[in-house]
PDB file of C-alpha atoms in Angstrom:
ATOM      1  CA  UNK A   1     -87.412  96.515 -82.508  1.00  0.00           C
ATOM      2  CA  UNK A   2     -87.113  96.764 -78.485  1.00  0.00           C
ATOM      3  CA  UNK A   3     -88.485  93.463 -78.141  1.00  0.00           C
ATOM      4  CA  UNK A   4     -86.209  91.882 -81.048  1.00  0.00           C
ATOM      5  CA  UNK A   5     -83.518  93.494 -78.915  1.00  0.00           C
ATOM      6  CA  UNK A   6     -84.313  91.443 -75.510  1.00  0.00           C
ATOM      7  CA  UNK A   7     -84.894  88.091 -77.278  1.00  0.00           C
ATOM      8  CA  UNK A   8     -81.878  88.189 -79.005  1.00  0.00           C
ATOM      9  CA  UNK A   9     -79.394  88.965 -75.221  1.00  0.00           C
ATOM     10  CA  UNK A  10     -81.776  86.690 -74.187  1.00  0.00           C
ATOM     11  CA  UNK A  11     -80.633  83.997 -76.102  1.00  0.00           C
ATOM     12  CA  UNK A  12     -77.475  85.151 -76.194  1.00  0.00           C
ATOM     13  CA  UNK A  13     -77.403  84.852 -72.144  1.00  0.00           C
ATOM     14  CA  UNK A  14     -78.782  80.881 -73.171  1.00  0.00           C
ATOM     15  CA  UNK A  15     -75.990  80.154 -75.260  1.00  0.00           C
ATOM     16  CA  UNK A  16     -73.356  82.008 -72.672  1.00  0.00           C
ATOM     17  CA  UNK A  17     -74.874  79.764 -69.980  1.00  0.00           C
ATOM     18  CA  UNK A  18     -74.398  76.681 -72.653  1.00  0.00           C
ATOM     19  CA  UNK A  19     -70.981  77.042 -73.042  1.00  0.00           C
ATOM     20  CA  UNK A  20     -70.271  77.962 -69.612  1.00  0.00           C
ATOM     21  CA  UNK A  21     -71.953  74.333 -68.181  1.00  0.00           C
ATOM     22  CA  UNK A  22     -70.044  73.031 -71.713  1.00  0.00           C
ATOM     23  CA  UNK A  23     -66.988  74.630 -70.067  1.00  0.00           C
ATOM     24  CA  UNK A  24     -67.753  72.927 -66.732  1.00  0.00           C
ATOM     25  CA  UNK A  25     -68.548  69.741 -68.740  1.00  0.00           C
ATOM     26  CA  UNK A  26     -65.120  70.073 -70.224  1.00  0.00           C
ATOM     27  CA  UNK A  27     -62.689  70.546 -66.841  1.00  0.00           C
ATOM     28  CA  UNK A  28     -64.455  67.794 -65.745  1.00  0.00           C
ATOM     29  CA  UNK A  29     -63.987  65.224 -68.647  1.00  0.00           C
ATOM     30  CA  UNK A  30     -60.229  67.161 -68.796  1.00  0.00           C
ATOM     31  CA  UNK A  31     -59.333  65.920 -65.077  1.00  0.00           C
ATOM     32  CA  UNK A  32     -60.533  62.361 -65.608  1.00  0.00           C
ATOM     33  CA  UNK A  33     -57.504  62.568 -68.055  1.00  0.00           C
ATOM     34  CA  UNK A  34     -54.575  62.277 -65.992  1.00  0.00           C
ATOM     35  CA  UNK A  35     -56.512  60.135 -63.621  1.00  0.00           C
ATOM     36  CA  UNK A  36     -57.169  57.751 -66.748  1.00  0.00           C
ATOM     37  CA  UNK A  37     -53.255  57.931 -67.259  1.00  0.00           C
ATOM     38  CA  UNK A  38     -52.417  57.108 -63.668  1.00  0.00           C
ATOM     39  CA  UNK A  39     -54.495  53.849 -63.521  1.00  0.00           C
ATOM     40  CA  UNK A  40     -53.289  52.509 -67.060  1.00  0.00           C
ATOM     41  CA  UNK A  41     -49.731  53.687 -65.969  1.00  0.00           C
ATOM     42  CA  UNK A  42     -50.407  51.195 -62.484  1.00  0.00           C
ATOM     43  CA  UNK A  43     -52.096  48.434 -64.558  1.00  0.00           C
ATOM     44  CA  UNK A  44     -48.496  48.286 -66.779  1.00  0.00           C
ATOM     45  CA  UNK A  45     -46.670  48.150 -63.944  1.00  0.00           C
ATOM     46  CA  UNK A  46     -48.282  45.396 -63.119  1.00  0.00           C
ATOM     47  CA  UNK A  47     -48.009  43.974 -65.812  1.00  0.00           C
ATOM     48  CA  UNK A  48     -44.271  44.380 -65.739  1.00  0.00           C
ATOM     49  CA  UNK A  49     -44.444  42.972 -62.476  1.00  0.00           C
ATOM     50  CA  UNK A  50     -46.424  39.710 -63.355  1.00  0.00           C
ATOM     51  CA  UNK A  51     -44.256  38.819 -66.458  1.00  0.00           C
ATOM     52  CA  UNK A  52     -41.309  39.522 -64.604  1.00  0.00           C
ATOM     53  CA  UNK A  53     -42.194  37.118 -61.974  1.00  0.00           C
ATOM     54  CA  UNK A  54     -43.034  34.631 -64.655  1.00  0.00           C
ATOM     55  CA  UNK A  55     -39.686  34.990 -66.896  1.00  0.00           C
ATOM     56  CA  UNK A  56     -37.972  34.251 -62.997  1.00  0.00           C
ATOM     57  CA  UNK A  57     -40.163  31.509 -62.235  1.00  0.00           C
ATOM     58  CA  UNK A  58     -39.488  30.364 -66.108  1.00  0.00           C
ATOM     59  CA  UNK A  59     -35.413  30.557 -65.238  1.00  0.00           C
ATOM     60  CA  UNK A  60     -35.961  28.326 -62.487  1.00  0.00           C
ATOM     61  CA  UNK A  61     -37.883  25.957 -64.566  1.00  0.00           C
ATOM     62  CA  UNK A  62     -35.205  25.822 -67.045  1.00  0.00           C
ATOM     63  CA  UNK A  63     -32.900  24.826 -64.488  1.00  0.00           C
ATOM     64  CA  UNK A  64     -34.547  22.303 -63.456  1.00  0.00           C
ATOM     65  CA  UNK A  65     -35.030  21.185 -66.739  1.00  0.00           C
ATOM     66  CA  UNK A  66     -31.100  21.029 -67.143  1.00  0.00           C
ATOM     67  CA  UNK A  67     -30.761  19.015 -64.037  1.00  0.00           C
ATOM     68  CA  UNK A  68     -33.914  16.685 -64.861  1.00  0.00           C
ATOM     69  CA  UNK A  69     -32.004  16.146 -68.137  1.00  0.00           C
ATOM     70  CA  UNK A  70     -28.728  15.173 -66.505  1.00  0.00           C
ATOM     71  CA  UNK A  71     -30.740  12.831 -64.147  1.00  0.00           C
ATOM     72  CA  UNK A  72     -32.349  11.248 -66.634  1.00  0.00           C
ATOM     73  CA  UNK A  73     -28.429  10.791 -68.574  1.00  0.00           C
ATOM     74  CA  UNK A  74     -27.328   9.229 -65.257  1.00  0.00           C
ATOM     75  CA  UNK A  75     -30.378   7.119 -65.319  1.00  0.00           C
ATOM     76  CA  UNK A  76     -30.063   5.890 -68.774  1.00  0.00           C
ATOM     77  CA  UNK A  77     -26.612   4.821 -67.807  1.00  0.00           C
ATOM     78  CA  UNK A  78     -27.258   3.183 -64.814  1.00  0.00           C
ATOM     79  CA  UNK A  79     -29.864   1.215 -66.438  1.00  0.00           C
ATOM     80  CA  UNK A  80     -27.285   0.290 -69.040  1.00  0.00           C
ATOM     81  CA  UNK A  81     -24.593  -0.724 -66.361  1.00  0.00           C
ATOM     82  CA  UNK A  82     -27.421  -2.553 -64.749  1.00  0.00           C
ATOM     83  CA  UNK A  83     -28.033  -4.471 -67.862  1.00  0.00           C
ATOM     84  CA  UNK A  84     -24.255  -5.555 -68.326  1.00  0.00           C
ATOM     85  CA  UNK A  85     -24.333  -6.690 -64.660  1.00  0.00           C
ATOM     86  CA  UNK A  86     -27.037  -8.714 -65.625  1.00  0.00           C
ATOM     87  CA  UNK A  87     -25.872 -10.296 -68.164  1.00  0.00           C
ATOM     88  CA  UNK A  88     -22.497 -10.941 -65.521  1.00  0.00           C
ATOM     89  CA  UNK A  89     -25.092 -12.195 -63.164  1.00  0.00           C
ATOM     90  CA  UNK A  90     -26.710 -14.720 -65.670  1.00  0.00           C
ATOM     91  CA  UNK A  91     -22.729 -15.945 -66.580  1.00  0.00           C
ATOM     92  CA  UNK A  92     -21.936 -16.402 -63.148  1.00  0.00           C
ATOM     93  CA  UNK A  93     -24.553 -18.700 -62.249  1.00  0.00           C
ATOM     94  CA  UNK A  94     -24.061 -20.437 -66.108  1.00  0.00           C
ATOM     95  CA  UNK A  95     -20.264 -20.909 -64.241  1.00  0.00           C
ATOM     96  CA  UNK A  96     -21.801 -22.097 -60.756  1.00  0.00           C
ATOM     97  CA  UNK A  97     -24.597 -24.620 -62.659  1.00  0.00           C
ATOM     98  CA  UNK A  98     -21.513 -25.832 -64.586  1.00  0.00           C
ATOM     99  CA  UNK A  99     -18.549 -25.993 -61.683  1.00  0.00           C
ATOM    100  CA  UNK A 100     -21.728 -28.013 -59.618  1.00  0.00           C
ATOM    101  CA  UNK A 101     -22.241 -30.434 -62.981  1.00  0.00           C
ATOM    102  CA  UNK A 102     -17.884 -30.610 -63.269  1.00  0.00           C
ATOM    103  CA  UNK A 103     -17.807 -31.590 -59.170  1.00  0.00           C
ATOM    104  CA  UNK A 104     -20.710 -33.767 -59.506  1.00  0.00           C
ATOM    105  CA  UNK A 105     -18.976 -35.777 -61.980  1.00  0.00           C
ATOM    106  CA  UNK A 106     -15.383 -35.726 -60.533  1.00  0.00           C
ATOM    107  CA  UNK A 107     -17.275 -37.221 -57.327  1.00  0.00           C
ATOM    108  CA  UNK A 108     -18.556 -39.432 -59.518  1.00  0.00           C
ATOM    109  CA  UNK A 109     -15.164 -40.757 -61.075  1.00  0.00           C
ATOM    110  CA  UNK A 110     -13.857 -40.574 -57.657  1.00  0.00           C
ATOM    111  CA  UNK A 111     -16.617 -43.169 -56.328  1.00  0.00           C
ATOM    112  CA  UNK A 112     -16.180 -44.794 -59.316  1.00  0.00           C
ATOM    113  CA  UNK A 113     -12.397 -45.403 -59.185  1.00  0.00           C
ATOM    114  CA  UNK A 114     -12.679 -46.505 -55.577  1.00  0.00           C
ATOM    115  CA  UNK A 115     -14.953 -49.254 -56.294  1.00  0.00           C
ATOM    116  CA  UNK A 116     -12.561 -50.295 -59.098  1.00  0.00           C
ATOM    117  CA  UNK A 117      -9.776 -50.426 -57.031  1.00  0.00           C
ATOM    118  CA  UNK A 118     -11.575 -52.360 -54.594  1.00  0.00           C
ATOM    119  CA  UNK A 119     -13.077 -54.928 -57.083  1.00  0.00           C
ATOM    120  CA  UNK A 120      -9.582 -55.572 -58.428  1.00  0.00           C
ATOM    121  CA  UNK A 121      -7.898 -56.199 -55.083  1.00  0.00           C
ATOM    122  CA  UNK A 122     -11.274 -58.074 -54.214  1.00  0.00           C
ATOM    123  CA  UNK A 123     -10.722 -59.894 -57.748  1.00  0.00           C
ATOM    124  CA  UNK A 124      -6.881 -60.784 -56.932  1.00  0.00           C
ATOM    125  CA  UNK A 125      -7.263 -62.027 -53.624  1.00  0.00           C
ATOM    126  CA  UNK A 126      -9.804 -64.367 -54.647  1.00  0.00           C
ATOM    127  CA  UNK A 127      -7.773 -65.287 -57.832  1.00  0.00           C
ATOM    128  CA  UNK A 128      -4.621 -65.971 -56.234  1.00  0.00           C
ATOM    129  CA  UNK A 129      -5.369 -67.001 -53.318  1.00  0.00           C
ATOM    130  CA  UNK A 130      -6.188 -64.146 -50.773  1.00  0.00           C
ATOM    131  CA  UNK A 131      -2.907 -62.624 -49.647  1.00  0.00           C
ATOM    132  CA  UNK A 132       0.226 -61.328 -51.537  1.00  0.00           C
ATOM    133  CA  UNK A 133       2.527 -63.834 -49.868  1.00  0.00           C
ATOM    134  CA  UNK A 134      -0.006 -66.141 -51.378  1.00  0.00           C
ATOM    135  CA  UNK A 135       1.027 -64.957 -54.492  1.00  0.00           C
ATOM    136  CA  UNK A 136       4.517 -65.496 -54.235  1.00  0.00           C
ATOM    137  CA  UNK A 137       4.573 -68.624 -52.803  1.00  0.00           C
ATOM    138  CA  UNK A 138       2.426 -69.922 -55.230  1.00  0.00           C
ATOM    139  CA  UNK A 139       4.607 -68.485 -58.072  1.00  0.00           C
ATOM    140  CA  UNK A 140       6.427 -71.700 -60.074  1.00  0.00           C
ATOM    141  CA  UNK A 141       9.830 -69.033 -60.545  1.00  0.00           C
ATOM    142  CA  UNK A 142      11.747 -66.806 -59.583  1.00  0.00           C
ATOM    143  CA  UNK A 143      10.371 -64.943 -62.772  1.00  0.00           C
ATOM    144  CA  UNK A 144       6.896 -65.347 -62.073  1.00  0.00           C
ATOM    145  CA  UNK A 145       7.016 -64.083 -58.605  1.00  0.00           C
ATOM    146  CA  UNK A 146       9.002 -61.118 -60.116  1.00  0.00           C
ATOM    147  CA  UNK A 147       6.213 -60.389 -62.655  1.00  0.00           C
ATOM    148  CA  UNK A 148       3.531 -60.567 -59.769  1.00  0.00           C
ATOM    149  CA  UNK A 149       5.208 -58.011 -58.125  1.00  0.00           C
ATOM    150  CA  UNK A 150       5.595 -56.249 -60.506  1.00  0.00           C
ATOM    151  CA  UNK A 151       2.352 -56.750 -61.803  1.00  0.00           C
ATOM    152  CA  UNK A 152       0.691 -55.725 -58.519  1.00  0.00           C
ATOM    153  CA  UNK A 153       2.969 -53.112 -57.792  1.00  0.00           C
ATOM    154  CA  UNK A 154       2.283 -51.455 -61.284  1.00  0.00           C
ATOM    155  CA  UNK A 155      -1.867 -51.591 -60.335  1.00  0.00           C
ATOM    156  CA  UNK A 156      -1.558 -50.381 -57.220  1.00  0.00           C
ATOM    157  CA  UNK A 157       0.975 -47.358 -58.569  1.00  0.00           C
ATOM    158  CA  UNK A 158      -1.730 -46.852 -61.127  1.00  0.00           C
ATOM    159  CA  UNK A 159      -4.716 -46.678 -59.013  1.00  0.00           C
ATOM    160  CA  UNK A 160      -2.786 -44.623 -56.413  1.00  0.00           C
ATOM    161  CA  UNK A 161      -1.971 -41.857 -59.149  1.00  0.00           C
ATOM    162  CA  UNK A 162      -5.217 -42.242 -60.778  1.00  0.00           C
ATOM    163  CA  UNK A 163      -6.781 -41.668 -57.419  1.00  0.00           C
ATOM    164  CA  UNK A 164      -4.609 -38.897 -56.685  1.00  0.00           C
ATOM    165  CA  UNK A 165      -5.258 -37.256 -60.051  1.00  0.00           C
ATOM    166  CA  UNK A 166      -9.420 -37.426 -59.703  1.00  0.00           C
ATOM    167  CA  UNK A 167      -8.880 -36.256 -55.774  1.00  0.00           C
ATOM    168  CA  UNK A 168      -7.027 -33.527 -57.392  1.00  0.00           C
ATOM    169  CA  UNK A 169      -9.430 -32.619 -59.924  1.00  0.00           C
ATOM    170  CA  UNK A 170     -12.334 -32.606 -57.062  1.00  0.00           C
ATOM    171  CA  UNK A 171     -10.616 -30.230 -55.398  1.00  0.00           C
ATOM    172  CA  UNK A 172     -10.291 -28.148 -57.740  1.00  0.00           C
ATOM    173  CA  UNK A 173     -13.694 -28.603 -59.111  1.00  0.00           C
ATOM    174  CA  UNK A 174     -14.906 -27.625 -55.229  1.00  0.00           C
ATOM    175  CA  UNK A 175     -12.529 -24.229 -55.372  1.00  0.00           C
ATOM    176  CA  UNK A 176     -13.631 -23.279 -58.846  1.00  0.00           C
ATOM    177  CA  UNK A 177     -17.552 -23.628 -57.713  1.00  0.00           C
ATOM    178  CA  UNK A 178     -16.887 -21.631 -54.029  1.00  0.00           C
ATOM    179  CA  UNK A 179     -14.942 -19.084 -56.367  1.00  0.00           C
ATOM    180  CA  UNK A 180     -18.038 -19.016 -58.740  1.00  0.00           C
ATOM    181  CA  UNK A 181     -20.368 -18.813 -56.083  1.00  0.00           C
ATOM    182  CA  UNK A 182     -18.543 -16.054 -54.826  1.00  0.00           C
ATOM    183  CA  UNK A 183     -18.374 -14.416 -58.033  1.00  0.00           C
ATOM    184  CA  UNK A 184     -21.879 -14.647 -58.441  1.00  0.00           C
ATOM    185  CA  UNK A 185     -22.494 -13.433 -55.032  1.00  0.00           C
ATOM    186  CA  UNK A 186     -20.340 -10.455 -55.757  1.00  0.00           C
ATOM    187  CA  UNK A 187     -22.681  -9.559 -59.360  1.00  0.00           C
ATOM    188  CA  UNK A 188     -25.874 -10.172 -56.943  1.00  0.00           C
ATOM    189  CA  UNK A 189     -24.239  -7.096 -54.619  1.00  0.00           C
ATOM    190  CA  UNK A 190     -23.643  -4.902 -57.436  1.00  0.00           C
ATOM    191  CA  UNK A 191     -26.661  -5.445 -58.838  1.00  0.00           C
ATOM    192  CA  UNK A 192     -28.913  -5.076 -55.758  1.00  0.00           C
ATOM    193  CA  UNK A 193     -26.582  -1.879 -55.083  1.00  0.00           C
ATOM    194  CA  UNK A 194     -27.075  -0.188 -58.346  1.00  0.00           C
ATOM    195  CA  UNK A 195     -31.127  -1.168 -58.161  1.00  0.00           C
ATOM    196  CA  UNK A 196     -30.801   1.272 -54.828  1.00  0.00           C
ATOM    197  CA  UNK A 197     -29.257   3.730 -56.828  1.00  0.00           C
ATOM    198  CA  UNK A 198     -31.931   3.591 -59.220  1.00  0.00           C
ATOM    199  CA  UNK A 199     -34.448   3.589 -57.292  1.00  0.00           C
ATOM    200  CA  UNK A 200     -33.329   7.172 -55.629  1.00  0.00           C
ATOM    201  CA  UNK A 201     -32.478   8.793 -58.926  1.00  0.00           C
ATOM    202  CA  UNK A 202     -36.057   7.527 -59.998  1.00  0.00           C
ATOM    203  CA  UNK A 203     -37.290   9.817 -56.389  1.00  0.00           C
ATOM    204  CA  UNK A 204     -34.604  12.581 -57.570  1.00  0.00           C
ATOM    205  CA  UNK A 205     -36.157  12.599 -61.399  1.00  0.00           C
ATOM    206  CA  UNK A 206     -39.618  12.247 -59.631  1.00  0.00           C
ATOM    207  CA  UNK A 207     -39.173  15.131 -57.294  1.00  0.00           C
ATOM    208  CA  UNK A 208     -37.613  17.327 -60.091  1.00  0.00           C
ATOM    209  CA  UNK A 209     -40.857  16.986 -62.502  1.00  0.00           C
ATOM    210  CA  UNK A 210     -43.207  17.942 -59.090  1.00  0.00           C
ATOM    211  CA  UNK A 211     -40.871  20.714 -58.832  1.00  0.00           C
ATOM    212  CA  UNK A 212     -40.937  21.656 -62.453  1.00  0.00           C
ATOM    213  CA  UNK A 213     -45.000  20.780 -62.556  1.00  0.00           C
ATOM    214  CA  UNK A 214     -45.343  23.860 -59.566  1.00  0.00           C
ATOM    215  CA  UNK A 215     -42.985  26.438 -61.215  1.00  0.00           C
ATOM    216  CA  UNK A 216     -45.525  25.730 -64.850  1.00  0.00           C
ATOM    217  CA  UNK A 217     -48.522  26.350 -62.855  1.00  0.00           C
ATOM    218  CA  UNK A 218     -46.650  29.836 -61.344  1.00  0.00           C
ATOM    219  CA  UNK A 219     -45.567  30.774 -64.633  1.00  0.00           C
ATOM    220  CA  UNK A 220     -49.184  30.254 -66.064  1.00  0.00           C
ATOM    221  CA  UNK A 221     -50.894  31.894 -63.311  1.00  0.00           C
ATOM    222  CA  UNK A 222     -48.104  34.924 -63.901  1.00  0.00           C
ATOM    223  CA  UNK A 223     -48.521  35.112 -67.440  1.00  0.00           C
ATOM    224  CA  UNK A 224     -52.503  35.061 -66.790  1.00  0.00           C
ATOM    225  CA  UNK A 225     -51.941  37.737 -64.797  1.00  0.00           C
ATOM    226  CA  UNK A 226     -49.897  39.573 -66.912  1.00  0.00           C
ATOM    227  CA  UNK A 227     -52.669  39.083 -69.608  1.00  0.00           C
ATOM    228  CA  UNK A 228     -55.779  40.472 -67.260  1.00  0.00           C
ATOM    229  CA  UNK A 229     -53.341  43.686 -66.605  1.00  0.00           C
ATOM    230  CA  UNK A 230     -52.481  44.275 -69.983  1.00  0.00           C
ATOM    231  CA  UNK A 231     -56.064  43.895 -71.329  1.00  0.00           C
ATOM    232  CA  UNK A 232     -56.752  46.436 -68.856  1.00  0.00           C
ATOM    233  CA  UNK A 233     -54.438  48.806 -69.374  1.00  0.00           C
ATOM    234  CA  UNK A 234     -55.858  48.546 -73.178  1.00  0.00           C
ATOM    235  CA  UNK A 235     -58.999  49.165 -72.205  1.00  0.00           C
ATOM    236  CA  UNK A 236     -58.009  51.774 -69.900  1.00  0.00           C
ATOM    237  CA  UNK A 237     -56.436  53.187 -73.253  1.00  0.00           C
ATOM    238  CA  UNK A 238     -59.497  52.496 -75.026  1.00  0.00           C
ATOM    239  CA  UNK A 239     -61.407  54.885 -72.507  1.00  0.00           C
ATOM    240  CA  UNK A 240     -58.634  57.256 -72.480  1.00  0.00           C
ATOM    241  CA  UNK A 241     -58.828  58.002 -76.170  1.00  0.00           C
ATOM    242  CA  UNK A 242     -61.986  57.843 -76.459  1.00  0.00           C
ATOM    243  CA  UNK A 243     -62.388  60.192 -73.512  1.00  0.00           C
ATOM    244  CA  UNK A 244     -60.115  62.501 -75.613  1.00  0.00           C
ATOM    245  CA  UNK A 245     -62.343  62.359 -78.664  1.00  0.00           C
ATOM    246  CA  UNK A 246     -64.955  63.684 -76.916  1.00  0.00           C
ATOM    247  CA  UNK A 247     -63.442  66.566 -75.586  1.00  0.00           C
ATOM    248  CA  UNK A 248     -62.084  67.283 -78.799  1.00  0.00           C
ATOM    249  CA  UNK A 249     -65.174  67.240 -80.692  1.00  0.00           C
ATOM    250  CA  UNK A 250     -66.675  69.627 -77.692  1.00  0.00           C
ATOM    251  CA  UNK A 251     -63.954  71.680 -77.994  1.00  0.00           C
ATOM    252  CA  UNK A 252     -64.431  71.669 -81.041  1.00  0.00           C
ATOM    253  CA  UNK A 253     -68.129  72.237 -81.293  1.00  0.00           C
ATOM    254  CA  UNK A 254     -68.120  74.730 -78.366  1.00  0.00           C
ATOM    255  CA  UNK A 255     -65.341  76.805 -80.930  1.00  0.00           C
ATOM    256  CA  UNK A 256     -67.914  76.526 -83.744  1.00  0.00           C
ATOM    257  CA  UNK A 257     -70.499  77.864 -81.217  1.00  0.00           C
ATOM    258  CA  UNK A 258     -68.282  80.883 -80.162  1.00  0.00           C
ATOM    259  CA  UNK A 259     -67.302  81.626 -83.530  1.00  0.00           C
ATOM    260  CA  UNK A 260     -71.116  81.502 -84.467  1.00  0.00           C
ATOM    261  CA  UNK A 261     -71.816  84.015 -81.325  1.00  0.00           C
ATOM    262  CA  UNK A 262     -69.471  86.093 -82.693  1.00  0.00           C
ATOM    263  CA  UNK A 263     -70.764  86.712 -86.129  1.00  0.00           C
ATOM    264  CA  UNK A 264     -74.188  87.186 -84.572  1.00  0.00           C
ATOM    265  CA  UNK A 265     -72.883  89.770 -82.024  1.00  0.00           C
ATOM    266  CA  UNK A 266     -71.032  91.288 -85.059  1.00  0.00           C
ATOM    267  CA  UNK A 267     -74.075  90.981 -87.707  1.00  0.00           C
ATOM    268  CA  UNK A 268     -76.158  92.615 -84.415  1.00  0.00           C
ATOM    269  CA  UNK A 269     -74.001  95.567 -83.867  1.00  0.00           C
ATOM    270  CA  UNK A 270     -73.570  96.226 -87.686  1.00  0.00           C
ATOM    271  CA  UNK A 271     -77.209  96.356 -88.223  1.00  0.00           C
ATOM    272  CA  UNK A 272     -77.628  99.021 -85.316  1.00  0.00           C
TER     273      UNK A 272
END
């Protein structure tokens, strides 16, 4: 009966000591609690931080996209007034080709009415006798010599007004063509102009979308960011729960023990 006595506060000390060290075990686990918390509190902050930074990196890309997409309006309509001067380009030189084909043949006349009027007082001469006093004198009447002069007077009234008339129309052939030329020179100015123009917006545009292509690498490397904390955090949470579980379930198992100590104790003194 003595010795029944000391084995049983013998194991009674055992399972004191076990719950004490279970105890121990316990404060331990409990303080790696808030420690737990703290670290998956800092990893959301982070990620806070990181998608914050991307949602302002992501304005700024949007920006830019609004501007890329007015630049590229501006361009479509330059390209479209570029067009139109193009097509005034390709008139103006129809107009200089043609004024150059109009003068070309007004010389022409112009030559060619010179060398009639020089074949028909060439022709006259030698008909009647080389001189105009030839003519008269060799007129039978009064009414013939009147009809010679006449005659002559009427040619040379005809090719003076005839050569007046193409001189005219060679002149103004030769203004038409400078004024075409002109013209044309003008559309060549515009169009060189707006091919400048075009060729900066094409740097703007250009510059915009090496812009936009850095802010989508910031906003990836952000949101990968974001993504490491947050997976993190979760499995921060994981460890923090599951941390939990285990205490429970030693809290719980160290009650069952206590309670089980207690009937013992209780069974013990009631059979003494």
């Amino acid at each position: 009966m003595h010795l029944r006595r000391i084995i049983i506060r013998l194991l009674a000390g055992a399972l004191c000591l076990v719950l004490l060290l279970q105890q121990a075990g316990f404060r331990a686990k409990a303080q790696m609690v808030p420690d737990l918390e703290k670290e998956i509190s800092e990893e959301e902050k982070k990620e806070q931080e990181a998608r914050a930074e991307a949602a302002r990196y992501q304005k700024l890309f949007d920006d830019l996209q609004k501007e890329l997409d007015e630049a590229n309006a501006q361009l479509d309509a330059l390209i479209d007034e570029m067009l139109e001067v193009n097509l005034q380009l390709e008139a103006a030189r129809a107009d200089v080709e043609r004024c150059e084909v109009q003068q070309a043949e007004n010389t022409e006349k112009l030559a060619e009415q010179k060398e009639t009027m020089s074949k028909r007082i060439q022709y006259m001469y030698e008909q009647q006798g080389g001189s105009f006093w030839d003519i008269l004198t060799g007129a039978k009447s009064l009414a013939e010599v009147l009809n010679s002069a006449d005659y002559i007077s009427s040619l040379a009234e005809y090719d003076n007004r005839m050569m007046e008339e193409y001189k005219e129309t060679l002149a103004e052939s030769e203004r038409l063509k400078a004024e075409s030329i002109e013209h044309e020179a003008a559309v060549e100015a515009l169009l060189d102009e707006l091919a400048g123009k075009q060729l900066a917006m094409d740097e703007k545009t250009q510059a915009i979308i090496d812009k936009m292509a850095g802010f989508q690498e910031a906003i990836d490397a952000s949101e990968q960011a974001a993504e490491t904390y947050a997976a993190a955090a979760a499995q921060k949470r994981n460890e923090l729960e599951a941390l939990k579980l285990e205490i429970r379930r030693a809290e719980e198992e160290a009650a069952r023990k206590r309670v089980e100590e207690a009937a013992r104790r209780a069974e013990e003194a009631a059979r003494q």
